[in-house]
């Protein structure tokens, strides 16, 4: 039988003065809910397996929090990973993981649902499950234990964490959580939960679109080679399709964004303007798995901004998406937000606007001028690679002129700081490509100096990790030594410029990210071993410990080289082949071949369909308000596009078109 409700707050409160940042654990934010639990309501604990500061702004978690609490048959609360100081207190005082909303013990919920957006948080997932008093392995849980679930981008290859999860939600959660709640309602009503009833409800969940139940599948290996992941029962789908909501306009959430009492990352109003991206950058898992593009109506964006600013008191709004400058009518929306003197009834007055993800070829003087009317925040662009050859390979078809035009627009409108994101370790990268990163950044500094002597250009360089469901999923990742050598090249080249600041990610952490990204179920014991040896908060450089991972891999008899640095062949069974993000595997393979041939692929939003599978398979379409691309830039065609015209290329086949060097 379930334990009666414990008053965790009374137990916790005397210890909060002893930990760093107690505000992480008290709840009470504007927008927080105090849901009433009831025997007929399925209770969800939505958990972010990192600190409160990182987890609170997560939009996915906030959206589900509201949607579930609006239902008559569900309640949802939130939890975050306790920092190491509070964890020590919880373990010493035998206090379980708790919700921040009503300080209810995590083990009393029906579902513990994790948002997994970074592979290095996997050990934190185990830590949270253990702190909740739940066995970390799904097979050791009995009828009364909560179900442990996960969603988020990392779950598109759920196999490394398959042993720890009862079920996985693939894709958009808005509709899926309702369907899951309906299945769990009946399970909850059972007076006595047995191992059989747990098995039965999981089997039932495997029939819900977008839900993957790892225990319903068996895995065959032939030596080190994966042969197949097969359903154990005939009614369980051989391939699990992701869930996609067709119309974002029907889901204007969160309506009541949480306003924290303490500092968090992205501390501002966030309004999602569209979901999906079809630019087709070949390294970009987010773009591939969230296709097709679904824009929110511009009027709805304005209303959400206006209402959100009024309700929260924020004076900064971020228009979020994977590539916000691609949003149809972006200039008009920004104008109506910042232009306090406008007749526009939706105008919001003197606020600052940030566009966190900007394609340089869609960023124009017009947008720069609109944003600079408000207070300026830093601008970030992501050219990703240093040379045109490399950008053709990764299909980030922006030319140097595009970048310089965008940076010039920004500096001319008064910005002083620009941040540039790059990757190194990309397929077929040469030292000339790597060094092109510093050339581009230096040229941006020179451009800036024409407008202001004190400009700053920050180049941030990450090691490339091939991800599932991208054309680069077959590529063997660079070794730590090779990435370190490339970072050394860049550091030497960047020396001597005060206005150019170079930062880079730790290549050792890149190795572990690569291991988790494309691993299989044999990595479960490795993750468990690292966690048991104290390896939590691996996302945090001060806690990351490669030695723990190497030791655990050696103990499991597994080779990091085999998982991370090896190129895959076309016929190889990949650990995520039984999951579908809609993309045809042969489309991805062809795109990988095109990459190696340095052939680009245009954005299908404004060109004929090349049948990647993401729309056709689900009978849905892109929802784009404008029939033409936004102003400026090459838009993937390698040619200048005049504002308001159609795409000046004719594409007659469904296959990629070559893009010549401009
Ligand atoms: S523009 Fe490229 S990098 Fe950005 S989200 Fe789209 S596909 Fe990904």
XYZ file of C-alpha atoms and ligand atoms in Angstrom:
670
model
C 0.000 0.000 0.000
C 1.090 3.587 -0.588
C 2.463 5.539 2.333
C 0.321 8.382 3.673
C 1.388 11.887 2.610
C 4.468 13.142 4.443
C 4.864 16.806 5.226
C 8.222 17.249 3.573
C 8.256 21.011 4.105
C 8.327 20.634 7.902
C 11.247 18.228 7.582
C 13.087 20.305 4.979
C 12.676 23.843 6.215
C 15.077 23.665 9.228
C 17.913 22.681 6.861
C 17.432 25.309 4.167
C 19.582 27.895 5.935
C 22.522 25.504 5.585
C 22.404 25.170 1.801
C 23.414 27.434 -1.038
C 20.424 29.146 -2.704
C 17.475 27.899 -0.600
C 15.130 29.716 -3.015
C 15.676 26.799 -5.374
C 13.470 24.621 -3.187
C 10.599 26.725 -1.900
C 8.309 27.186 -4.920
C 5.810 30.081 -4.503
C 6.683 31.656 -7.863
C 4.158 33.811 -9.676
C 2.348 31.304 -11.857
C 2.990 28.366 -9.508
C -0.008 26.137 -8.890
C -1.199 24.360 -5.777
C -3.094 21.501 -7.303
C -5.560 19.485 -5.304
C -4.708 15.831 -5.406
C -7.597 13.380 -5.419
C -7.899 9.613 -5.710
C -9.346 9.890 -9.214
C -6.634 12.260 -10.484
C -3.454 10.982 -12.097
C -0.564 12.851 -10.489
C 2.494 13.832 -12.521
C 5.764 15.077 -11.081
C 7.438 16.950 -13.937
C 11.134 16.827 -13.155
C 14.072 18.613 -14.712
C 17.269 16.698 -13.937
C 19.453 19.757 -13.450
C 19.402 22.734 -11.099
C 16.373 24.934 -10.597
C 18.098 27.808 -12.439
C 18.514 25.723 -15.564
C 15.233 23.825 -15.307
C 12.713 26.493 -14.354
C 12.700 28.341 -17.701
C 12.187 25.089 -19.625
C 9.168 25.782 -21.793
C 8.256 22.149 -22.426
C 7.906 21.487 -18.730
C 5.874 24.654 -18.144
C 3.529 23.861 -21.026
C 2.744 20.368 -19.719
C 2.381 21.735 -16.162
C -0.490 23.957 -17.317
C -2.119 21.522 -19.702
C -2.219 18.733 -17.109
C -3.500 21.001 -14.339
C -6.359 22.164 -16.584
C -7.653 18.595 -16.768
C -10.227 17.269 -14.297
C -8.473 13.935 -14.084
C -4.864 15.060 -13.548
C -2.576 17.168 -11.387
C 0.998 18.196 -12.095
C 3.745 19.541 -9.879
C 7.426 20.325 -10.516
C 10.741 19.132 -9.208
C 14.392 19.879 -10.015
C 17.622 18.083 -9.194
C 18.783 19.123 -5.725
C 22.295 20.588 -5.735
C 24.961 18.452 -4.020
C 24.645 20.302 -0.700
C 20.925 19.652 -0.397
C 21.358 16.090 -1.656
C 23.700 15.427 1.283
C 21.043 16.777 3.658
C 18.278 14.689 2.065
C 20.335 11.504 2.304
C 21.496 12.190 5.845
C 18.025 13.106 7.118
C 16.266 10.461 5.009
C 14.098 13.059 3.319
C 12.935 12.010 -0.159
C 12.960 14.073 -3.359
C 9.930 16.384 -3.290
C 7.843 18.692 -5.441
C 8.532 22.419 -5.085
C 4.816 23.235 -5.378
C 3.345 21.443 -2.365
C 6.460 19.675 -1.019
C 4.947 16.307 -1.573
C 7.225 13.263 -1.645
C 8.150 12.252 -5.218
C 7.321 8.609 -4.475
C 3.662 9.538 -3.888
C 3.087 10.633 -7.473
C 1.813 8.287 -10.160
C 4.348 9.392 -12.757
C 7.832 10.847 -12.440
C 8.337 12.451 -15.851
C 11.746 13.818 -16.829
C 12.595 16.346 -19.503
C 15.898 15.214 -21.050
C 17.512 17.869 -23.200
C 21.187 16.998 -22.588
C 22.807 13.559 -22.480
C 25.136 14.507 -19.648
C 22.125 14.746 -17.307
C 21.465 10.984 -17.521
C 23.205 10.273 -14.213
C 21.122 13.003 -12.573
C 18.003 11.167 -13.725
C 19.129 8.085 -11.806
C 19.989 10.224 -8.799
C 16.518 11.797 -8.725
C 14.813 8.398 -9.065
C 16.932 7.034 -6.224
C 16.291 10.082 -4.034
C 12.581 9.498 -4.624
C 12.987 6.061 -3.042
C 12.300 4.253 -6.319
C 14.550 1.443 -7.658
C 16.638 2.890 -10.508
C 16.062 -0.109 -12.795
C 12.546 -0.429 -14.210
C 12.564 -4.220 -13.797
C 13.047 -3.855 -9.991
C 9.975 -1.648 -9.509
C 6.801 -3.198 -8.179
C 3.142 -2.384 -8.568
C 3.037 0.556 -6.145
C 6.047 2.447 -7.450
C 5.423 5.458 -9.694
C 6.052 5.044 -13.406
C 9.296 6.700 -14.485
C 8.994 8.432 -17.856
C 11.028 10.795 -20.051
C 10.601 13.062 -23.041
C 12.777 15.650 -24.762
C 15.299 15.596 -27.579
C 17.665 13.097 -25.946
C 14.956 10.449 -25.894
C 15.044 10.064 -29.692
C 17.745 7.524 -28.905
C 16.365 6.174 -25.623
C 18.446 2.986 -25.630
C 21.290 3.997 -23.246
C 18.644 4.814 -20.596
C 16.133 2.128 -21.603
C 16.787 0.086 -18.435
C 15.740 2.974 -16.197
C 12.557 4.160 -17.902
C 9.076 2.685 -17.819
C 8.012 4.711 -20.827
C 9.214 7.439 -23.182
C 7.206 10.175 -24.940
C 8.549 11.003 -28.400
C 7.848 14.392 -29.967
C 5.305 17.023 -28.919
C 3.784 16.321 -25.513
C 0.673 18.537 -25.607
C -1.743 15.848 -26.789
C 0.212 12.794 -25.674
C 0.030 13.580 -21.941
C -3.772 13.621 -22.168
C -3.892 10.215 -23.844
C -1.455 8.795 -21.296
C -3.489 10.209 -18.410
C -6.570 8.422 -19.724
C -4.763 5.085 -19.753
C -3.337 5.655 -16.269
C -6.703 6.671 -14.767
C -7.932 3.110 -14.809
C -4.655 1.759 -13.463
C -4.816 4.259 -10.613
C -8.349 3.168 -9.756
C -7.211 -0.394 -9.086
C -7.322 -1.091 -5.359
C -4.206 -3.249 -5.447
C -1.441 -2.774 -7.931
C 0.429 -5.924 -8.785
C 3.424 -6.626 -11.051
C 0.870 -7.967 -13.553
C -1.205 -4.791 -13.498
C 1.983 -2.747 -13.956
C 2.930 -4.880 -16.941
C -0.567 -4.540 -18.367
C -0.691 -0.769 -18.076
C 2.704 -0.473 -19.738
C 1.537 -2.692 -22.551
C -1.535 -0.514 -22.895
C 0.672 2.588 -22.991
C 2.692 1.098 -25.841
C -0.453 1.479 -27.981
C -0.566 5.257 -27.424
C 0.836 7.153 -30.406
C 4.266 8.545 -29.548
C 4.834 6.314 -26.515
C 7.751 3.864 -26.395
C 7.895 1.254 -23.633
C 11.446 -0.157 -23.573
C 10.535 -3.295 -21.605
C 8.215 -4.386 -24.436
C 11.235 -4.832 -26.737
C 14.103 -7.302 -26.823
C 17.526 -6.658 -28.275
C 19.732 -9.080 -30.246
C 23.467 -8.675 -30.695
C 25.972 -10.561 -32.798
C 29.234 -9.997 -30.954
C 29.581 -6.214 -30.689
C 27.104 -5.663 -33.521
C 23.463 -4.775 -32.891
C 21.212 -7.096 -34.914
C 17.705 -5.926 -34.033
C 15.407 -4.302 -31.471
C 12.153 -6.274 -31.706
C 8.776 -6.056 -29.945
C 8.112 -8.959 -27.558
C 4.382 -9.043 -28.317
C 2.395 -8.872 -31.549
C 0.283 -5.910 -30.399
C 3.342 -3.749 -29.648
C 4.423 -1.585 -32.627
C 7.628 -2.578 -34.408
C 8.360 1.089 -34.973
C 7.272 3.901 -32.668
C 6.310 7.131 -34.397
C 6.909 10.513 -32.788
C 3.927 12.669 -31.850
C 3.361 15.920 -33.772
C 0.767 18.624 -33.112
C -0.391 19.983 -36.459
C -1.398 23.463 -35.345
C 0.666 25.324 -32.776
C -1.964 28.086 -32.808
C -4.297 25.776 -30.880
C -1.812 25.526 -28.007
C -1.066 29.082 -26.763
C 0.916 27.825 -23.755
C 2.305 28.616 -21.288
C -0.435 31.120 -20.503
C 0.977 31.790 -17.045
C 4.716 31.641 -17.391
C 6.435 31.116 -14.048
C 8.302 34.092 -12.609
C 11.058 32.861 -10.295
C 11.952 34.461 -6.965
C 15.646 33.960 -7.622
C 17.957 34.352 -10.588
C 17.592 31.756 -13.337
C 18.954 31.416 -16.869
C 16.810 33.131 -19.528
C 15.014 35.227 -16.897
C 12.489 36.924 -19.196
C 9.161 36.315 -20.861
C 9.567 33.584 -23.477
C 7.082 33.252 -26.325
C 7.511 30.421 -28.791
C 6.807 31.769 -32.290
C 7.180 28.555 -34.258
C 8.227 24.962 -33.925
C 10.330 22.993 -36.382
C 12.984 24.024 -38.898
C 13.514 22.929 -42.480
C 16.787 24.655 -43.227
C 18.314 21.208 -43.223
C 21.603 21.902 -41.466
C 23.050 18.417 -41.392
C 24.475 18.520 -37.883
C 21.233 19.785 -36.366
C 19.136 17.169 -34.638
C 16.648 19.735 -33.316
C 15.825 20.875 -36.832
C 15.440 17.354 -38.203
C 13.289 15.854 -35.450
C 10.884 18.779 -35.064
C 9.847 19.032 -38.718
C 7.567 20.325 -40.187
C 7.573 24.061 -39.522
C 4.500 25.247 -37.639
C 4.203 28.997 -37.164
C 1.991 30.572 -34.556
C -0.349 33.251 -35.995
C 1.323 36.672 -35.668
C -1.694 38.087 -33.810
C -1.482 35.299 -31.271
C 2.211 36.063 -30.737
C 1.368 39.729 -30.100
C -1.392 38.793 -27.646
C 0.833 36.318 -25.815
C 3.560 38.956 -25.524
C 1.180 41.667 -24.367
C -0.613 39.466 -21.838
C 2.606 37.888 -20.644
C 4.362 41.217 -20.037
C 1.330 42.590 -18.218
C 0.979 39.543 -16.016
C 4.639 38.880 -15.207
C 6.024 42.409 -14.994
C 8.993 41.453 -17.165
C 10.401 44.171 -19.411
C 12.206 41.742 -21.690
C 10.673 39.258 -24.073
C 12.397 36.541 -26.079
C 10.736 35.316 -29.244
C 11.859 31.712 -29.245
C 12.124 29.067 -31.951
C 14.973 27.299 -33.686
C 15.527 30.229 -36.078
C 13.410 33.223 -35.104
C 14.395 35.545 -37.953
C 12.655 33.041 -40.264
C 9.264 33.804 -38.686
C 6.938 35.382 -41.261
C 6.443 39.042 -40.555
C 9.070 39.109 -37.828
C 9.785 42.795 -38.357
C 6.102 43.690 -37.904
C 5.819 41.666 -34.714
C 8.971 43.165 -33.231
C 7.821 46.638 -34.250
C 4.492 46.267 -32.509
C 6.233 45.048 -29.361
C 8.796 47.801 -29.070
C 7.060 50.767 -30.637
C 5.398 52.460 -27.667
C 4.059 55.363 -29.711
C 2.434 53.184 -32.334
C -1.330 53.219 -32.872
C -1.170 49.463 -32.770
C -3.456 48.419 -29.880
C -1.196 45.438 -29.171
C 1.867 47.631 -28.673
C 3.703 46.818 -25.462
C 5.760 49.924 -24.881
C 9.311 50.137 -23.724
C 10.559 46.580 -23.543
C 13.636 44.846 -24.841
C 13.337 42.062 -27.309
C 15.756 39.213 -27.764
C 15.795 36.829 -30.655
C 17.893 34.017 -29.226
C 18.400 32.057 -32.440
C 19.274 34.009 -35.508
C 20.204 32.834 -38.966
C 22.600 35.430 -40.266
C 21.049 35.306 -43.719
C 17.652 36.279 -42.345
C 18.899 39.075 -40.090
C 18.535 42.461 -41.679
C 19.059 46.105 -40.954
C 15.277 46.271 -40.587
C 15.248 43.812 -37.705
C 18.354 45.362 -36.176
C 16.754 48.796 -36.335
C 13.558 47.554 -34.712
C 15.289 45.768 -31.874
C 17.675 48.603 -31.123
C 14.757 50.928 -30.400
C 14.435 49.039 -27.190
C 17.283 48.297 -24.815
C 19.979 46.261 -26.478
C 20.919 42.799 -25.481
C 23.891 40.952 -26.980
C 23.413 39.420 -30.418
C 24.309 35.840 -31.218
C 24.809 34.343 -34.658
C 25.724 30.792 -35.539
C 27.748 30.505 -38.770
C 28.872 27.097 -37.401
C 31.849 26.671 -39.764
C 34.723 28.856 -40.917
C 34.729 28.237 -44.680
C 32.142 28.110 -47.447
C 33.285 24.586 -48.375
C 32.585 23.408 -44.849
C 29.246 25.198 -44.731
C 28.193 23.440 -47.925
C 29.060 20.126 -46.311
C 26.985 20.909 -43.234
C 24.314 22.591 -45.397
C 24.482 25.839 -43.469
C 24.360 27.792 -46.695
C 25.266 31.215 -45.495
C 28.003 33.111 -47.224
C 30.639 35.326 -45.708
C 28.734 38.308 -47.101
C 25.637 37.143 -45.206
C 27.533 37.072 -41.938
C 29.338 40.340 -42.539
C 26.070 41.992 -43.599
C 24.339 40.846 -40.405
C 27.217 41.857 -38.155
C 27.539 45.208 -39.935
C 23.789 45.790 -39.464
C 24.167 45.089 -35.771
C 27.254 47.249 -35.215
C 25.806 50.074 -37.344
C 22.725 50.106 -35.115
C 24.808 50.508 -31.987
C 25.520 46.997 -30.788
C 28.988 46.507 -29.351
C 29.025 42.798 -28.550
C 28.380 39.966 -30.951
C 28.685 36.283 -30.177
C 29.424 33.717 -32.886
C 28.880 29.976 -32.491
C 31.070 27.472 -34.328
C 31.604 23.735 -34.434
C 34.872 21.934 -35.002
C 35.394 18.263 -35.781
C 32.853 18.325 -38.645
C 33.020 15.680 -41.418
C 36.010 16.127 -43.762
C 37.170 19.248 -41.926
C 40.723 20.358 -42.761
C 42.952 22.653 -40.759
C 42.193 25.413 -43.261
C 38.468 25.003 -42.419
C 39.209 25.106 -38.708
C 41.358 28.206 -39.011
C 38.641 29.862 -41.092
C 36.769 30.290 -37.786
C 39.339 32.784 -36.539
C 39.490 34.520 -39.946
C 35.725 35.091 -39.900
C 35.746 36.317 -36.323
C 38.692 38.671 -36.937
C 36.950 40.139 -39.980
C 33.866 40.775 -37.839
C 36.064 42.664 -35.373
C 37.424 44.817 -38.197
C 33.894 45.542 -39.430
C 32.835 46.536 -35.958
C 35.787 48.899 -35.533
C 34.422 51.005 -38.391
C 31.496 51.850 -36.127
C 32.999 51.722 -32.654
C 36.517 51.178 -31.333
C 35.318 49.129 -28.374
C 33.540 46.228 -30.078
C 33.817 42.695 -28.745
C 33.437 39.528 -30.798
C 33.173 36.317 -28.845
C 33.721 33.088 -30.791
C 32.437 30.028 -28.966
C 33.636 26.700 -30.380
C 32.032 23.353 -29.587
C 33.248 19.897 -30.554
C 30.873 18.290 -33.046
C 28.813 15.316 -31.802
C 26.938 13.321 -34.496
C 23.310 12.883 -33.473
C 20.634 10.314 -34.344
C 18.187 11.256 -37.115
C 20.666 13.536 -38.855
C 22.608 12.836 -42.063
C 25.762 12.834 -39.927
C 24.553 9.901 -37.798
C 26.956 7.645 -39.723
C 30.037 9.816 -39.131
C 32.867 8.830 -36.737
C 33.344 11.641 -34.226
C 36.806 13.237 -33.809
C 38.894 11.895 -30.932
C 39.610 13.962 -27.842
C 43.240 14.377 -28.982
C 42.158 15.623 -32.415
C 39.678 18.103 -30.943
C 42.316 19.323 -28.507
C 44.748 19.820 -31.399
C 42.154 21.867 -33.287
C 41.408 23.985 -30.222
C 45.171 24.581 -29.956
C 45.293 25.757 -33.576
C 42.466 28.191 -32.929
C 43.970 29.479 -29.700
C 47.271 30.216 -31.406
C 45.561 31.943 -34.319
C 43.391 34.109 -32.059
C 46.319 35.339 -29.940
C 47.025 39.032 -29.910
C 43.524 40.400 -30.502
C 41.961 42.008 -27.448
C 38.641 42.369 -29.200
C 38.348 38.733 -30.158
C 37.572 36.375 -27.338
C 37.725 32.636 -27.994
C 36.018 30.057 -25.766
C 35.674 26.321 -26.308
C 33.909 23.319 -24.839
C 35.887 20.621 -23.086
C 36.628 17.898 -25.695
C 36.447 15.270 -22.926
C 32.815 16.143 -22.229
C 32.208 16.001 -25.998
C 33.427 12.396 -25.936
C 30.866 11.355 -23.299
C 28.102 13.233 -25.075
C 28.996 11.264 -28.214
C 28.935 8.011 -26.294
C 25.442 8.653 -24.963
C 24.078 10.099 -28.210
C 24.594 6.995 -30.335
C 24.909 4.281 -27.704
C 22.791 1.184 -27.193
C 21.339 -0.609 -24.162
C 24.731 -1.951 -23.123
C 25.522 1.548 -21.841
C 22.896 1.259 -19.074
C 25.352 -0.355 -16.617
C 27.960 2.282 -17.514
C 25.589 5.132 -16.613
C 24.589 3.337 -13.426
C 28.205 2.741 -12.448
C 29.181 6.396 -12.989
C 26.183 7.491 -10.907
C 27.000 5.016 -8.094
C 30.521 6.431 -7.972
C 29.138 9.906 -7.384
C 29.159 11.149 -10.985
C 26.251 13.586 -10.910
C 26.008 17.040 -12.547
C 28.238 15.927 -15.412
C 27.006 18.929 -17.420
C 28.872 21.135 -14.994
C 32.602 21.444 -15.753
C 33.530 21.431 -12.064
C 31.799 18.060 -11.637
C 32.531 16.388 -14.970
C 34.899 13.445 -14.543
C 36.024 11.537 -17.629
C 37.932 9.010 -15.503
C 34.649 7.725 -14.043
C 33.293 7.066 -17.531
C 36.488 5.396 -18.753
C 36.557 3.136 -15.717
C 32.897 2.196 -16.106
C 33.353 1.460 -19.823
C 36.367 -0.749 -19.096
C 34.458 -2.630 -16.372
C 31.594 -3.236 -18.811
C 34.075 -4.492 -21.432
C 33.055 -1.741 -23.865
C 35.232 0.335 -26.173
C 34.572 4.099 -26.436
C 36.281 4.005 -29.858
C 33.705 1.559 -31.197
C 30.788 3.701 -30.061
C 32.147 7.171 -30.747
C 34.917 7.323 -33.359
C 33.820 4.644 -35.837
C 32.082 5.496 -39.133
C 28.869 3.471 -39.575
C 27.993 1.694 -42.818
C 24.721 2.032 -44.692
C 23.481 -1.438 -43.762
C 24.281 -1.161 -40.059
C 21.305 -1.475 -37.688
C 21.311 1.683 -35.591
C 20.090 1.536 -31.970
C 17.249 3.972 -32.773
C 16.008 2.299 -35.955
C 12.815 1.182 -34.177
C 12.004 4.839 -33.410
C 10.674 7.127 -36.139
C 11.053 10.896 -36.297
C 9.260 10.789 -39.657
C 12.453 11.084 -41.701
C 13.121 8.301 -44.188
C 16.422 6.575 -43.525
C 17.252 6.569 -47.250
C 16.674 10.334 -47.391
C 19.159 10.793 -44.562
C 21.687 8.464 -46.239
C 21.391 10.342 -49.548
C 21.844 13.616 -47.695
C 24.988 12.191 -46.049
C 26.335 11.292 -49.515
C 25.460 14.779 -50.748
C 27.336 16.228 -47.797
C 30.457 14.313 -48.738
C 30.018 15.554 -52.315
C 29.675 19.132 -51.000
C 26.155 19.453 -52.407
C 23.615 21.713 -50.702
C 19.898 21.166 -50.164
C 17.499 24.128 -50.147
C 14.958 24.907 -47.461
C 11.765 23.077 -48.422
C 9.571 25.788 -46.891
C 9.945 27.802 -50.071
C 10.933 25.120 -52.594
C 9.317 21.884 -53.784
C 9.170 18.957 -51.373
C 12.109 16.567 -51.474
C 10.180 13.920 -49.555
C 12.194 13.615 -46.367
C 9.134 11.952 -44.835
C 8.393 14.383 -41.998
C 5.180 15.803 -43.528
C 3.988 13.112 -45.877
C 4.193 10.324 -43.323
C 1.869 12.126 -40.922
C -0.419 13.854 -43.409
C 0.574 17.283 -42.124
C 2.140 20.316 -43.735
C 4.286 23.295 -42.974
C 2.281 26.140 -41.502
C 4.002 29.252 -42.825
C 2.188 32.563 -43.087
C 4.370 33.925 -45.887
C 4.800 32.274 -49.298
C 8.229 33.866 -49.670
C 11.347 33.813 -47.524
C 12.055 36.707 -45.187
C 14.242 39.531 -46.485
C 17.883 39.159 -47.393
C 20.360 36.357 -47.589
C 20.925 33.350 -49.727
C 18.189 31.236 -48.064
C 19.932 28.098 -49.096
C 19.896 28.879 -52.791
C 23.331 30.367 -53.069
C 21.796 33.449 -54.649
C 20.699 36.788 -53.350
C 16.987 36.974 -52.748
C 15.347 40.307 -53.136
C 12.798 41.186 -50.534
C 9.271 40.183 -51.490
C 10.159 38.165 -54.536
C 9.894 34.439 -55.049
C 12.858 32.145 -54.764
C 14.914 32.803 -57.904
C 15.794 29.195 -58.615
C 13.801 26.546 -60.377
C 13.825 23.144 -58.768
C 12.304 20.510 -60.930
C 13.307 17.319 -59.204
C 12.892 16.047 -55.690
C 16.619 15.500 -55.362
C 19.030 18.038 -53.976
C 20.441 20.692 -56.219
C 24.107 21.505 -56.261
C 25.094 24.899 -55.017
C 28.125 26.429 -56.611
C 30.732 28.493 -54.871
C 29.565 32.078 -55.039
S 18.664 26.825 -39.227
Fe 19.915 24.974 -39.238
S 20.879 24.955 -37.220
Fe 19.170 26.331 -37.107
S 17.487 25.062 -36.374
Fe 17.364 25.122 -38.573
S 18.418 23.291 -39.219
Fe 19.020 23.703 -37.100
